[in-house]
XYZ file of C-alpha atoms in Angstrom:
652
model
C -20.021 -31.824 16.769
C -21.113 -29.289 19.194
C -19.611 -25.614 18.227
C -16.922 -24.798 20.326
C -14.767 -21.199 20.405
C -10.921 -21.919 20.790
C -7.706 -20.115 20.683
C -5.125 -20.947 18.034
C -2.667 -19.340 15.836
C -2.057 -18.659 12.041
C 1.359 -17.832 10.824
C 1.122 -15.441 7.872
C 4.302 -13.520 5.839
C 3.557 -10.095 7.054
C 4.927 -6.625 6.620
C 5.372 -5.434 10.233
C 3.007 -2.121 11.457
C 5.350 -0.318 12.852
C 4.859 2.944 15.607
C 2.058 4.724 14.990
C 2.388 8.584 14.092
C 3.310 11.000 16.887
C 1.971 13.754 15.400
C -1.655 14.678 15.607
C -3.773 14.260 12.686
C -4.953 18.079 12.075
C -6.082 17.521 8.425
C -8.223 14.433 7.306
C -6.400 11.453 5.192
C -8.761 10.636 2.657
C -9.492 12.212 0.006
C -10.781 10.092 -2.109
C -14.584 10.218 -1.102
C -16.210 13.291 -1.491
C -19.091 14.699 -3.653
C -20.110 17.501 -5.401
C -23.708 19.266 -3.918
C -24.717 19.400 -7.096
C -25.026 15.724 -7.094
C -27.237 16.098 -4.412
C -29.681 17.164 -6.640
C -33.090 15.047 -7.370
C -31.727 12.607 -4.509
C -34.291 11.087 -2.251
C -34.695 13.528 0.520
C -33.581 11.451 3.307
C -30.640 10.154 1.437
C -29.479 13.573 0.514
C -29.810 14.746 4.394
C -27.590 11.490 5.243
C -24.712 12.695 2.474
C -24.575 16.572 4.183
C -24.554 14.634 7.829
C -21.222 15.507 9.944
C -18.433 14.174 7.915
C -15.508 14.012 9.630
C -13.121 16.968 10.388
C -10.176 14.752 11.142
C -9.665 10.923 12.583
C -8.861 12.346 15.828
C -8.608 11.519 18.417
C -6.790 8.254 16.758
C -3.128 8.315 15.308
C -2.496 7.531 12.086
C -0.779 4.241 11.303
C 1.922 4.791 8.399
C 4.659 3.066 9.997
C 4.964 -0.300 8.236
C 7.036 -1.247 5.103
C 7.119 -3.958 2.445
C 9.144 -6.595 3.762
C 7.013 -9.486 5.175
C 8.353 -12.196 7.126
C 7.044 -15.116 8.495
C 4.389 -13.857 11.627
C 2.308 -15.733 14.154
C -1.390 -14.003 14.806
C -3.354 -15.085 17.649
C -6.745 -16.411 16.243
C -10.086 -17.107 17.551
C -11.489 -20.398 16.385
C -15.512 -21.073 16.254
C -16.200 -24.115 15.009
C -19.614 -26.832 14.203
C -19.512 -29.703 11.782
C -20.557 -27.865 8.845
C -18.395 -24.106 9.083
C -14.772 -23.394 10.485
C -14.657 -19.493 10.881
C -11.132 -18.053 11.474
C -10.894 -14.456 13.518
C -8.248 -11.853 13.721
C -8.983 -10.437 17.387
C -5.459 -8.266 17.111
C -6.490 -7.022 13.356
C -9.845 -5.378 13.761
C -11.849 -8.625 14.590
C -11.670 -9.586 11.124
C -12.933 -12.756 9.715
C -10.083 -14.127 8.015
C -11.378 -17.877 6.747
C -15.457 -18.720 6.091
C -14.427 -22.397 5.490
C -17.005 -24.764 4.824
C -16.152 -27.907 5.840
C -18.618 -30.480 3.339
C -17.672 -29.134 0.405
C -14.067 -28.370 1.108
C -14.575 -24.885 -0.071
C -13.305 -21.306 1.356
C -15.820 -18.791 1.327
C -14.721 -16.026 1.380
C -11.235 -14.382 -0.353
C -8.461 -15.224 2.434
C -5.521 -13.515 2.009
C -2.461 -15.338 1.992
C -0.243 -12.556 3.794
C -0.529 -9.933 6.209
C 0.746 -6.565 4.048
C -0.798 -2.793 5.263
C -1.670 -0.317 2.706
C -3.069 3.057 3.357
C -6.824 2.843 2.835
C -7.957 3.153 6.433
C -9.203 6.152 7.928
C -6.242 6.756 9.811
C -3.820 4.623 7.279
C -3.125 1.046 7.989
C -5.370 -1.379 6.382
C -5.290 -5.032 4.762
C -7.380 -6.832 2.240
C -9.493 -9.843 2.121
C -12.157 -11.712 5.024
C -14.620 -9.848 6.185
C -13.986 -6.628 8.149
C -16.418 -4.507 10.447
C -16.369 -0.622 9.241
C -17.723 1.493 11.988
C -16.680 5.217 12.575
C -17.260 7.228 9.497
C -16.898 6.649 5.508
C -14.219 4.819 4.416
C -12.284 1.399 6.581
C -12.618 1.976 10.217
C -9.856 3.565 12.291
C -9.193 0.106 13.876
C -8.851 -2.116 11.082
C -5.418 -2.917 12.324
C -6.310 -2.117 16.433
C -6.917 -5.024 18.858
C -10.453 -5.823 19.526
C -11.804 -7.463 23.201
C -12.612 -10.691 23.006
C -14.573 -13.385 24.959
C -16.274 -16.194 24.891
C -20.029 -16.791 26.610
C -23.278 -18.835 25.596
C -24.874 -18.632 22.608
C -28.726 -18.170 22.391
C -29.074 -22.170 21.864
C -26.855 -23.132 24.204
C -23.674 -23.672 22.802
C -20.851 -21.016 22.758
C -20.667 -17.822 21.311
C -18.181 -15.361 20.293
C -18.159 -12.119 21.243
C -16.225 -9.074 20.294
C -16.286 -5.214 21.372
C -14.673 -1.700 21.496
C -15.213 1.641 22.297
C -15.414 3.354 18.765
C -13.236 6.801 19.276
C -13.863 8.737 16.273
C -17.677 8.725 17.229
C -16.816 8.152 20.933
C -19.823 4.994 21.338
C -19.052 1.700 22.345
C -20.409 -1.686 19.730
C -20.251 -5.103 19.680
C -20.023 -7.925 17.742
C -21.275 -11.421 18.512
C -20.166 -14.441 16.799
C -22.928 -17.253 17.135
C -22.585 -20.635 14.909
C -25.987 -22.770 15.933
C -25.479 -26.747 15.855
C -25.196 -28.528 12.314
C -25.834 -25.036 10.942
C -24.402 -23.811 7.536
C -24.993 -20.125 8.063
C -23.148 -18.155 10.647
C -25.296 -15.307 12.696
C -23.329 -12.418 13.669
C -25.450 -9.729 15.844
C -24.255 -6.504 15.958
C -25.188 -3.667 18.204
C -23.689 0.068 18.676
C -24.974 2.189 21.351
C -25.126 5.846 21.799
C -24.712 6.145 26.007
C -24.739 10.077 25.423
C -27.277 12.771 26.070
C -26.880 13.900 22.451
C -27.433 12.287 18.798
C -24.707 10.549 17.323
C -23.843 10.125 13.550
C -23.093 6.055 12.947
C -21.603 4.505 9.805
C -21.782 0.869 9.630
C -20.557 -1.377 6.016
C -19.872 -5.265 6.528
C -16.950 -5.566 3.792
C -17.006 -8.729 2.512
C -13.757 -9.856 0.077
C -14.959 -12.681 -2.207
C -12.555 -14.151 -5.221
C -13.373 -11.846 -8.536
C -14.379 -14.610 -10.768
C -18.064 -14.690 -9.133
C -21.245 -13.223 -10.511
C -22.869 -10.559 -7.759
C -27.049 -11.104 -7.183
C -28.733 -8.075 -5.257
C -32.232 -7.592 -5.036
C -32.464 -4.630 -7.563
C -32.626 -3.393 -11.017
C -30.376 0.366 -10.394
C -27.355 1.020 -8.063
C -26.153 4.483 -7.258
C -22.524 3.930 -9.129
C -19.306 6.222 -7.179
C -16.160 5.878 -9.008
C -12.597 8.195 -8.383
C -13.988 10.809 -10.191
C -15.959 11.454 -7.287
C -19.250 11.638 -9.172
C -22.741 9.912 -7.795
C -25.745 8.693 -9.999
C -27.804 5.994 -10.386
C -27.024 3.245 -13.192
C -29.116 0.484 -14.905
C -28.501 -3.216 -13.184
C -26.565 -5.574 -14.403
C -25.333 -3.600 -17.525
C -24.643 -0.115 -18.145
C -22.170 1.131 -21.071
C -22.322 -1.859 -22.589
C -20.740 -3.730 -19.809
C -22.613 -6.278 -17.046
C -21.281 -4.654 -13.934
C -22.286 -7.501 -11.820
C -19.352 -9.534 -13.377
C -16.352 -7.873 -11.472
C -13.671 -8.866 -14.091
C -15.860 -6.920 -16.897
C -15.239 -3.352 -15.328
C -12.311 -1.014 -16.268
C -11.852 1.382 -13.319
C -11.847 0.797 -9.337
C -15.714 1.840 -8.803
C -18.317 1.226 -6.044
C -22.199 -0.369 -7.014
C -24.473 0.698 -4.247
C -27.300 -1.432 -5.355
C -31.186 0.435 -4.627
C -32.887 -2.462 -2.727
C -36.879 -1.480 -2.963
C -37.966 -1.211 0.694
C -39.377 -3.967 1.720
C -37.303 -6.200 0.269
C -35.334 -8.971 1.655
C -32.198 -7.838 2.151
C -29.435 -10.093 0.641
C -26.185 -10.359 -1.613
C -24.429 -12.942 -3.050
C -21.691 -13.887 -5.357
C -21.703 -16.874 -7.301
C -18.704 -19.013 -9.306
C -19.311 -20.282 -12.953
C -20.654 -23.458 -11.291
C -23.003 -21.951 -9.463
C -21.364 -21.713 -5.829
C -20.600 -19.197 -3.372
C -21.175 -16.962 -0.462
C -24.384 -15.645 0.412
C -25.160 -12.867 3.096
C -27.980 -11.825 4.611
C -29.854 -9.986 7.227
C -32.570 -8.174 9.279
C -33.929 -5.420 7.535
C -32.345 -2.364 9.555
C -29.052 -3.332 7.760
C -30.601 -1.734 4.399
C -27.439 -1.320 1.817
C -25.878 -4.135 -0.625
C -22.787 -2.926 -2.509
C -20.300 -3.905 -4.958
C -16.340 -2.830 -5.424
C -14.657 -3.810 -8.095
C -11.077 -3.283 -8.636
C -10.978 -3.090 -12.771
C -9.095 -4.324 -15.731
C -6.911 -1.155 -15.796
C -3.484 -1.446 -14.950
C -4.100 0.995 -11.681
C -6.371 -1.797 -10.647
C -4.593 -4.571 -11.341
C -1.214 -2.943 -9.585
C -3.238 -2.743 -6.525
C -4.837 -6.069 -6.213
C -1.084 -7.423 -6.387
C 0.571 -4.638 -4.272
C -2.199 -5.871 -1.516
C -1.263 -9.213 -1.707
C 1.225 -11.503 -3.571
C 2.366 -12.282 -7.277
C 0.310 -15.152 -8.425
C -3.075 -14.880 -6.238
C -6.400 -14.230 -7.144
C -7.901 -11.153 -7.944
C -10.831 -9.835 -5.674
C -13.958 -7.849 -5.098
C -16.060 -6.881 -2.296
C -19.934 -7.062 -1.580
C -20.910 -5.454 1.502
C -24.005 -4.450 3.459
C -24.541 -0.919 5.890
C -27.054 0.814 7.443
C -27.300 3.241 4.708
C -27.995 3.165 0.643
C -24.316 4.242 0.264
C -21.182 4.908 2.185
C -20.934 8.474 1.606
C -24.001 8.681 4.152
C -24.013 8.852 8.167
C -27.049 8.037 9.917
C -28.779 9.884 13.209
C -28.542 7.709 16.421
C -30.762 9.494 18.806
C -28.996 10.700 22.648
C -29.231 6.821 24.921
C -30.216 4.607 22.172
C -29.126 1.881 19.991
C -28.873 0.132 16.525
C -28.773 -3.481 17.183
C -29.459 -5.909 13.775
C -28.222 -9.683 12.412
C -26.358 -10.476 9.782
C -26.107 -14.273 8.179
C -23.101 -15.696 6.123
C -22.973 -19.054 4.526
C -22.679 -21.387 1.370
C -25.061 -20.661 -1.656
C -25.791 -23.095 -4.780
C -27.492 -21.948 -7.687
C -28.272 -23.134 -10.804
C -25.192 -21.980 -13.114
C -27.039 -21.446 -16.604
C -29.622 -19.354 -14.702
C -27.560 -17.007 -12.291
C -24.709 -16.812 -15.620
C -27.538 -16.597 -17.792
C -28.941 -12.708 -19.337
C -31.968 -12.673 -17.748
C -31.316 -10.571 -14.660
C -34.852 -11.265 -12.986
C -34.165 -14.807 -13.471
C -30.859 -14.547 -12.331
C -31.936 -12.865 -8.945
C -34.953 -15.137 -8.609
C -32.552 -18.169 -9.037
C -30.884 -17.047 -6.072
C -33.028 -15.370 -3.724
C -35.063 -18.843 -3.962
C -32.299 -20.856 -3.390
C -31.140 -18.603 -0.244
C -35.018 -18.705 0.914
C -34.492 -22.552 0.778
C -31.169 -22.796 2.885
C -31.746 -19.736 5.102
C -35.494 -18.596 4.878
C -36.160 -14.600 5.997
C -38.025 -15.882 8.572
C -34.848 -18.042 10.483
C -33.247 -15.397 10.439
C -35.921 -12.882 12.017
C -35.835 -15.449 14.412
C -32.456 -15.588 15.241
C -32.686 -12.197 15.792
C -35.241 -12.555 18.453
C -33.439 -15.218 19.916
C -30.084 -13.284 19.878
C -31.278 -10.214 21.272
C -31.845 -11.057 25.248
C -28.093 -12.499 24.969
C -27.008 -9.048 23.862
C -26.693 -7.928 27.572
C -25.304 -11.027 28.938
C -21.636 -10.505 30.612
C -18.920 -12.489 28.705
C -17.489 -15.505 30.284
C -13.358 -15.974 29.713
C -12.031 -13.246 28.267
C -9.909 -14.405 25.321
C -8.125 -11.075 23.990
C -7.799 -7.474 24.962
C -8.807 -4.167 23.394
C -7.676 -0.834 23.922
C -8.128 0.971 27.407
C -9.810 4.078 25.770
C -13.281 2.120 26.459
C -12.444 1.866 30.199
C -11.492 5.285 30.152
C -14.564 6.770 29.074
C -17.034 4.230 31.671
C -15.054 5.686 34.008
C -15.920 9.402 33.312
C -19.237 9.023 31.864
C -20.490 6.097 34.929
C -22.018 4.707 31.712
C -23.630 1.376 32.594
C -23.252 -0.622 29.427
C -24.083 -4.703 30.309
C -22.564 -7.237 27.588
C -19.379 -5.306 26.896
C -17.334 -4.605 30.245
C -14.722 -2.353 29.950
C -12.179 -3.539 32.851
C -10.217 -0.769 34.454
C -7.442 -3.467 34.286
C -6.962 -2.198 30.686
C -6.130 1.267 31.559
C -2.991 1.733 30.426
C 0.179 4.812 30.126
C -2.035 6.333 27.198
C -4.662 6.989 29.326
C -2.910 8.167 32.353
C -2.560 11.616 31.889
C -6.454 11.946 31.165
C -7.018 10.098 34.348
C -4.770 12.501 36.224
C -7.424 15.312 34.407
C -9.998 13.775 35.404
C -9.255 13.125 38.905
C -7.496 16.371 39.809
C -8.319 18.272 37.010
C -4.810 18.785 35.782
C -2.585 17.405 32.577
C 0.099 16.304 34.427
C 3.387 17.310 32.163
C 5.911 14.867 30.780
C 8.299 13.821 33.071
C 10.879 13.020 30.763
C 11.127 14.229 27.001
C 9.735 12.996 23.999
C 7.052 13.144 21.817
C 3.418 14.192 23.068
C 1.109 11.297 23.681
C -2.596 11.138 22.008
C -5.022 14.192 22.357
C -8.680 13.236 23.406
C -10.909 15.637 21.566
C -14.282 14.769 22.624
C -16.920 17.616 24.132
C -16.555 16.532 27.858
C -12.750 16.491 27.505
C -12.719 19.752 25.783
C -14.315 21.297 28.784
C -12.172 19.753 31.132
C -9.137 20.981 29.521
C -10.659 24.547 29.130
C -10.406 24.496 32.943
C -7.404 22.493 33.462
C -4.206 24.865 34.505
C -2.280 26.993 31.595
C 0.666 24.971 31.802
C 2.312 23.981 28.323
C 1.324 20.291 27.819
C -2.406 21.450 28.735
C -2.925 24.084 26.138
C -0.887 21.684 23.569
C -3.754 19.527 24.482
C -6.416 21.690 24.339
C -5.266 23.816 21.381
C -5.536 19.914 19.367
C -9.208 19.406 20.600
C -10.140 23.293 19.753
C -9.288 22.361 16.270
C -10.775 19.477 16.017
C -14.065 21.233 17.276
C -13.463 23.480 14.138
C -12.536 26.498 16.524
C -8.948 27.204 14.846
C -8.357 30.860 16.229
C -8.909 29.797 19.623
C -6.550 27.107 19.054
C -4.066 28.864 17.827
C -4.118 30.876 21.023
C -3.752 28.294 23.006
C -0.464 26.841 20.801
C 0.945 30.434 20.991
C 0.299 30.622 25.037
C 1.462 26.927 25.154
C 4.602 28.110 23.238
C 5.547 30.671 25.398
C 6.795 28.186 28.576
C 6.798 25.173 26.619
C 10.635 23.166 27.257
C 9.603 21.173 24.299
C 8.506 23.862 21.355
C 8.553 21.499 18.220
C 5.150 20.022 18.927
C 3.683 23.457 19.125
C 5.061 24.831 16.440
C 4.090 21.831 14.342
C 0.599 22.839 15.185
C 0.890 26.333 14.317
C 2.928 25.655 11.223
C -0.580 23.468 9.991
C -3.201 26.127 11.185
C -0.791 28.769 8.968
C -0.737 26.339 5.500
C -4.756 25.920 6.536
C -4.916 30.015 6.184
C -2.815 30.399 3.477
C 0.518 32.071 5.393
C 2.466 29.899 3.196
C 5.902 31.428 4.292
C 4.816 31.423 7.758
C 4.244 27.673 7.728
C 7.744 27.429 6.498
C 9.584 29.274 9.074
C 7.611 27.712 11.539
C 7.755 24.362 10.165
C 11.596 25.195 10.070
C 12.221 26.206 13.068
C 9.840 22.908 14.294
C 12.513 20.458 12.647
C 15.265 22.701 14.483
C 14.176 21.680 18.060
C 12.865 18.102 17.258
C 16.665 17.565 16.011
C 18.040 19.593 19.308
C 16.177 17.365 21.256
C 15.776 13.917 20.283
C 17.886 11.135 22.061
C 18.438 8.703 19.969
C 17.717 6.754 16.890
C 15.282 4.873 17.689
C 11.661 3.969 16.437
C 9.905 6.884 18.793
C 12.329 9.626 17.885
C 12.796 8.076 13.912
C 9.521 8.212 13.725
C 8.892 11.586 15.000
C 11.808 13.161 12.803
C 10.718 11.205 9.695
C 7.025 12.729 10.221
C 7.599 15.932 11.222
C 10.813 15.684 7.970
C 8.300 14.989 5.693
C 6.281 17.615 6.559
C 8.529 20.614 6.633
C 10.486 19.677 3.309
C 6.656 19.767 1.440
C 6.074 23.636 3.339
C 9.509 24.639 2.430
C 9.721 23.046 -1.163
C 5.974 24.950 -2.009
C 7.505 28.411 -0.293
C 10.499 27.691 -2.620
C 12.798 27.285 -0.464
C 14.615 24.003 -1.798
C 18.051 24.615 0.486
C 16.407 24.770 3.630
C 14.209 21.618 2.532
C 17.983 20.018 1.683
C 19.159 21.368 5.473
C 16.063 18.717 6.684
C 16.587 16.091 4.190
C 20.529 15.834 5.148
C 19.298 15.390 9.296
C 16.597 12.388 8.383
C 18.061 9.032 9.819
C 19.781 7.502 6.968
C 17.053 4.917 7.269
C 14.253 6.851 6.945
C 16.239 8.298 3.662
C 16.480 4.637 2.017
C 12.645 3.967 2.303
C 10.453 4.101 -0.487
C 8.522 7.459 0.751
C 11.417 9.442 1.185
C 12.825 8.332 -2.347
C 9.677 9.900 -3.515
C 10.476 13.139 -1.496
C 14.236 12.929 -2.658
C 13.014 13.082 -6.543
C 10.459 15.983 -5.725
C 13.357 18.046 -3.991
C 15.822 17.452 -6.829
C 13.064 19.017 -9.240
C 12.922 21.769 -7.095
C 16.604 22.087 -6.841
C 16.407 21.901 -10.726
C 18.169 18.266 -10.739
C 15.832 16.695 -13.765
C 18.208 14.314 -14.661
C 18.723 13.443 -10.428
C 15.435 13.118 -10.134
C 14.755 10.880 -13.088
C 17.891 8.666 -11.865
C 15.757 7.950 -8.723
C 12.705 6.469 -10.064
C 15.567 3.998 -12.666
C 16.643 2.919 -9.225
C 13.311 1.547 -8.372
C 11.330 2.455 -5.008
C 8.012 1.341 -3.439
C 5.955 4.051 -1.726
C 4.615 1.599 1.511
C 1.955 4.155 2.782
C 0.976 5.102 -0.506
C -2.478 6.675 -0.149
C -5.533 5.070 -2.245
C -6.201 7.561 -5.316
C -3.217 9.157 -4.341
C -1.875 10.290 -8.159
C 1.348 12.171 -6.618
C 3.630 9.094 -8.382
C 2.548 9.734 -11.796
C 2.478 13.669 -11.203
C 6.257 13.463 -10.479
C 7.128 11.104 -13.202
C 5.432 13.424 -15.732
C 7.662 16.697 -14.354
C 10.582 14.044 -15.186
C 9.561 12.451 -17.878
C 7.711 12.556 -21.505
C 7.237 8.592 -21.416
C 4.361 6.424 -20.197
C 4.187 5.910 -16.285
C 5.580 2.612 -15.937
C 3.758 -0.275 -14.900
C 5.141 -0.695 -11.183
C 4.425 2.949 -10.225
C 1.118 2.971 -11.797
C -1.825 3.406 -9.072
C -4.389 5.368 -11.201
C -7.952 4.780 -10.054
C -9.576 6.491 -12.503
C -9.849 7.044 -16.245
């Protein structure tokens, strides 16, 4: 059959996302990946320059996505089908682009680890997340801010005629647009995806790119290389022996204790290629062009921290999984330099791999690697897919046919200011939508209009060029709430302040100020300040809310949770009761806020209160990964083990 792209729909059980976060991110999620200089020591030079390079200060301007719960229901997702006789690939256009099902279609055999619901957790850069397909991490270390964002989609001709897919977005956290093109040749068993980000500024850029590929645990991973650079929760970096080190063949996913990443050292030069192999021998393999220089390997563990999350991500009853992956760096703590009105473009492959079992099981490593790197040279040599790369490239710039899903209108947004000619990925003004009005009305008149009816402030745009527009923009209230947010972001926190206090002065809505202010006093240590403030923040959001419903709950809930952790650490456990007792009674019941109600009763001195409310049972939804605040309560409570179904630990 000819390959064909076609709409169609999956129905998964799926926890619901919920509104996003009102409030404006002023302090970065994750903590989970950071390093120590000192392991920057004896590093290859270039490497080590790549670790220091502009992490992130925040995920502005994005919101952060902790909205959703636990309770999945049955939930139809739009799905883009691209199909040949040989591969069926399933994608998520409204989840990130993600490829949900590799099937291939011969052999009867999925691919790739499909999960069989639809259930957020709080591993993305800016919270929501999901597990399993394979996802397309762009932004900056960790799972890109749009894993659960729509992507645009359309369809147009592939480089052999047939049809392609192609998908695109304007990447905020880095402010560059990328792309993503989905190309199945004829009869072919490997599927080409060519990927290109572009830097349309007149300054460098730092890009971070990882392919994350879920694949069912039982496999055996085969990487070109004889050392990885191991990063596990104890935040520590070195290199390790492949496949065993400890005692233990870390290739084998289900031999490993603790959640850790394998960022295998691929010798330059060297194809570059992963695969993961079942006990007969079969399995994914992926490959690419040699800009796309990383191979790596998560594993989740034995340990019961692991375990808990591979079911909390999914269902009782399903299969574990691990991840290989492939970025433009050795490792993911790394950004890489995209020079001022240039581009990264490279092409990845993904199909079905048979090896001999007894040889790619087997303890010879080198034979093991051999075994499969000459039976991926025999169903995809290096050279097909150089030359799908050449053949893909002159179709980069070709304008999609029928558009077949819709992205944000943040990309339009930005063509329109910048006058950024950027062929292949249109960005239609018909996507602008009542996010990016008020930055329209900026930069047409060069004014921030203010809110014409009350509620929550909408998203801040922190980038240079809107920086100085705002600097310019009138001194009226909603402008230097604005501006003070993109001040901060730029790491210029007195000025920002200023322009919160100036904003506060007129301002008919103060909580969103004083939110601000309450965050830039924790950041400089005025503990008690950030309480009042914080206080008197909850005060007017409770004045001045209408109503119970999601924008307002969701404002009071974040802005709740918030000022009872200020006023808990200044020790002032009434006042954190004053905001606990004017939560919506929903917000109270959720598993979060059950959390907060046991920390508040220790602080009120309750121990037996706060003991009762982890007997009663409670599921943090927006847990954070490595986030070890469950067992830290429990041990104030309690001299007994953590039990099993509120134990997340990621590391030893």
């Amino acid at each position: 059959m000819a390959t064909t792209v076609r709409r169609d729909t999956t129905t998964l059980p799926a926890a619901a996302l919920g509104p996003e976060n009102p409030l404006p991110p002023l302090k970065p999620l994750d903590a989970a990946h950071g390093l120590d200089d000192r392991d920057l020591q004896g590093m290859p030079r270039d490497m080590a320059r790549q670790l220091r390079y502009e992490p992130l200060r925040s995920v502005l301007p994005a919101r952060v996505r902790d909205g959703y719960g636990r309770e999945r229901t049955p939930t139809s997702f739009d799905t883009l089908v691209i199909e040949n006789a040989r591969l069926r690939v399933t994608v998520l256009p409204g989840l990130g682009g993600r490829i949900h099902s590799l099937f291939h279609k011969p052999t009867g055999r999925e691919l790739l680890y499909r999960n069989p619901v639809f259930q957020p957790a709080d591993f993305a850069l800016n919270g929501a997340w999901y597990s399993g397909g394979i996802e397309w991490n762009i932004g900056a270390t960790g799972h890109t801010a749009l894993s659960c964002a729509p992507l645009h989609a359309a369809r147009l001709t592939a480089p052999d005629g047939g049809e392609m897919l192609r998908l695109w977005e304007w990447e905020r956290l880095r402010d560059i647009p990328f792309q993503v093109d989905l190309w199945l040749p004829e009869d072919s068993d490997f599927l080409h995806v060519g990927v290109r980000i572009r830097n349309p500024h007149e300054r460098p850029v730092p890009v971070y790119w990882w392919s994350n590929i879920a694949v069912p645990e039982e496999r055996r991973v085969l990487a070109p290389a004889d050392e990885a650079w191991h990063y596990g929760y104890a935040r520590t970096l070195r290199k390790v022996p492949v496949p065993e080190h400890d005692g233990v063949d870390r290739t084998r996913p289900p031999r490993a204790e603790f959640p850790a990443d394998y960022f295998y050292d691929v010798p330059d030069g060297a194809r570059r290629w992963i695969a993961a192999l079942d006990a007969d021998g079969h399995g994914l393999a992926q490959t690419s062009t040699a800009l796309l220089r990383g191979r790596k390997l998560f594993v989740w563990g034995t340990g019961a921290g692991g375990r808990r999350w591979q079911r909390w991500l999914t269902e009782p009853g399903t299969g574990g999984y691990a991840e290989i992956q492939a970025g433009l760096a050795r490792t993911q703590l790394e950004h890489v330099r995209l020079d001022a009105e240039s581009e990264f473009a490279w092409l990845e492959s993904y199909g079905p791999l048979t090896a001999a079992p007894d040889v790619v099981h087997g303890a010879d490593w080198a034979a093991a690697r051999g075994e499969a790197r000459a039976r991926l040279d025999l169903a995809l040599p290096a050279e097909a897919v150089d030359a799908a790369y050449a053949r893909w490239r002159p179709h980069a710039d070709a304008e999609p046919g029928e558009t077949l899903a819709a992205g944000s209108g943040w990309g339009a947004l930005e063509v329109l200011r910048g006058q950024y000619k950027l062929p292949g990925t249109p960005f239609a003004e018909s996507t602008l939508g009542p996010e990016q009005e008020p930055w329209l009305e900026l930069l047409h008149s060069g004014a921030v209009p203010e809110p014409r009816r009350v509620g929550p402030p909408g998203p801040t745009l922190v980038a240079p060029h809107w920086r100085d527009m705002l600097e310019t923009a009138p001194a009226r209230p909603h402008a230097e709430y604005h501006l003070g947010v993109a001040q901060w972001h730029a790491g210029d926190l007195a000025q920002a302040v200023r322009s919160w206090e100036r904003g506060l002065e007129l301002a008919p809505s103060r909580w969103p100020l004083l939110r601000c202010l309450a965050v830039a006093d924790q950041e400089s240590g005025h503990v008690e300040r950030a309480a009042d403030r914080y206080a008197e923040a909850f005060d007017d959001l409770c004045a001045e809310r209408r109503d119970d419903g999601v924008v307002w709950s969701a404002a009071t809930a974040s802005l709740g949770r918030e000022a009872i952790g200020a006023l808990v650490a200044a020790g002032r456990a009434e006042a954190a009761r004053g905001v606990w007792n004017r939560l919506h009674p929903h917000t109270r019941r959720t598993g979060r806020f059950r959390l907060i109600e046991a920390q508040l009763l220790l602080a009120e001195g309750e121990l037996t209160a706060a003991r009762a409310v982890f007997d009663e049972d409670f599921e943090v939804a927006d847990l954070r990964e490595a986030d070890e605040v469950i067992g830290e309560v429990w041990a104030a409570v309690s001299d007994e083990p953590l039990p099993g179904r509120y134990d997340f630990r990621m590391r030893p």
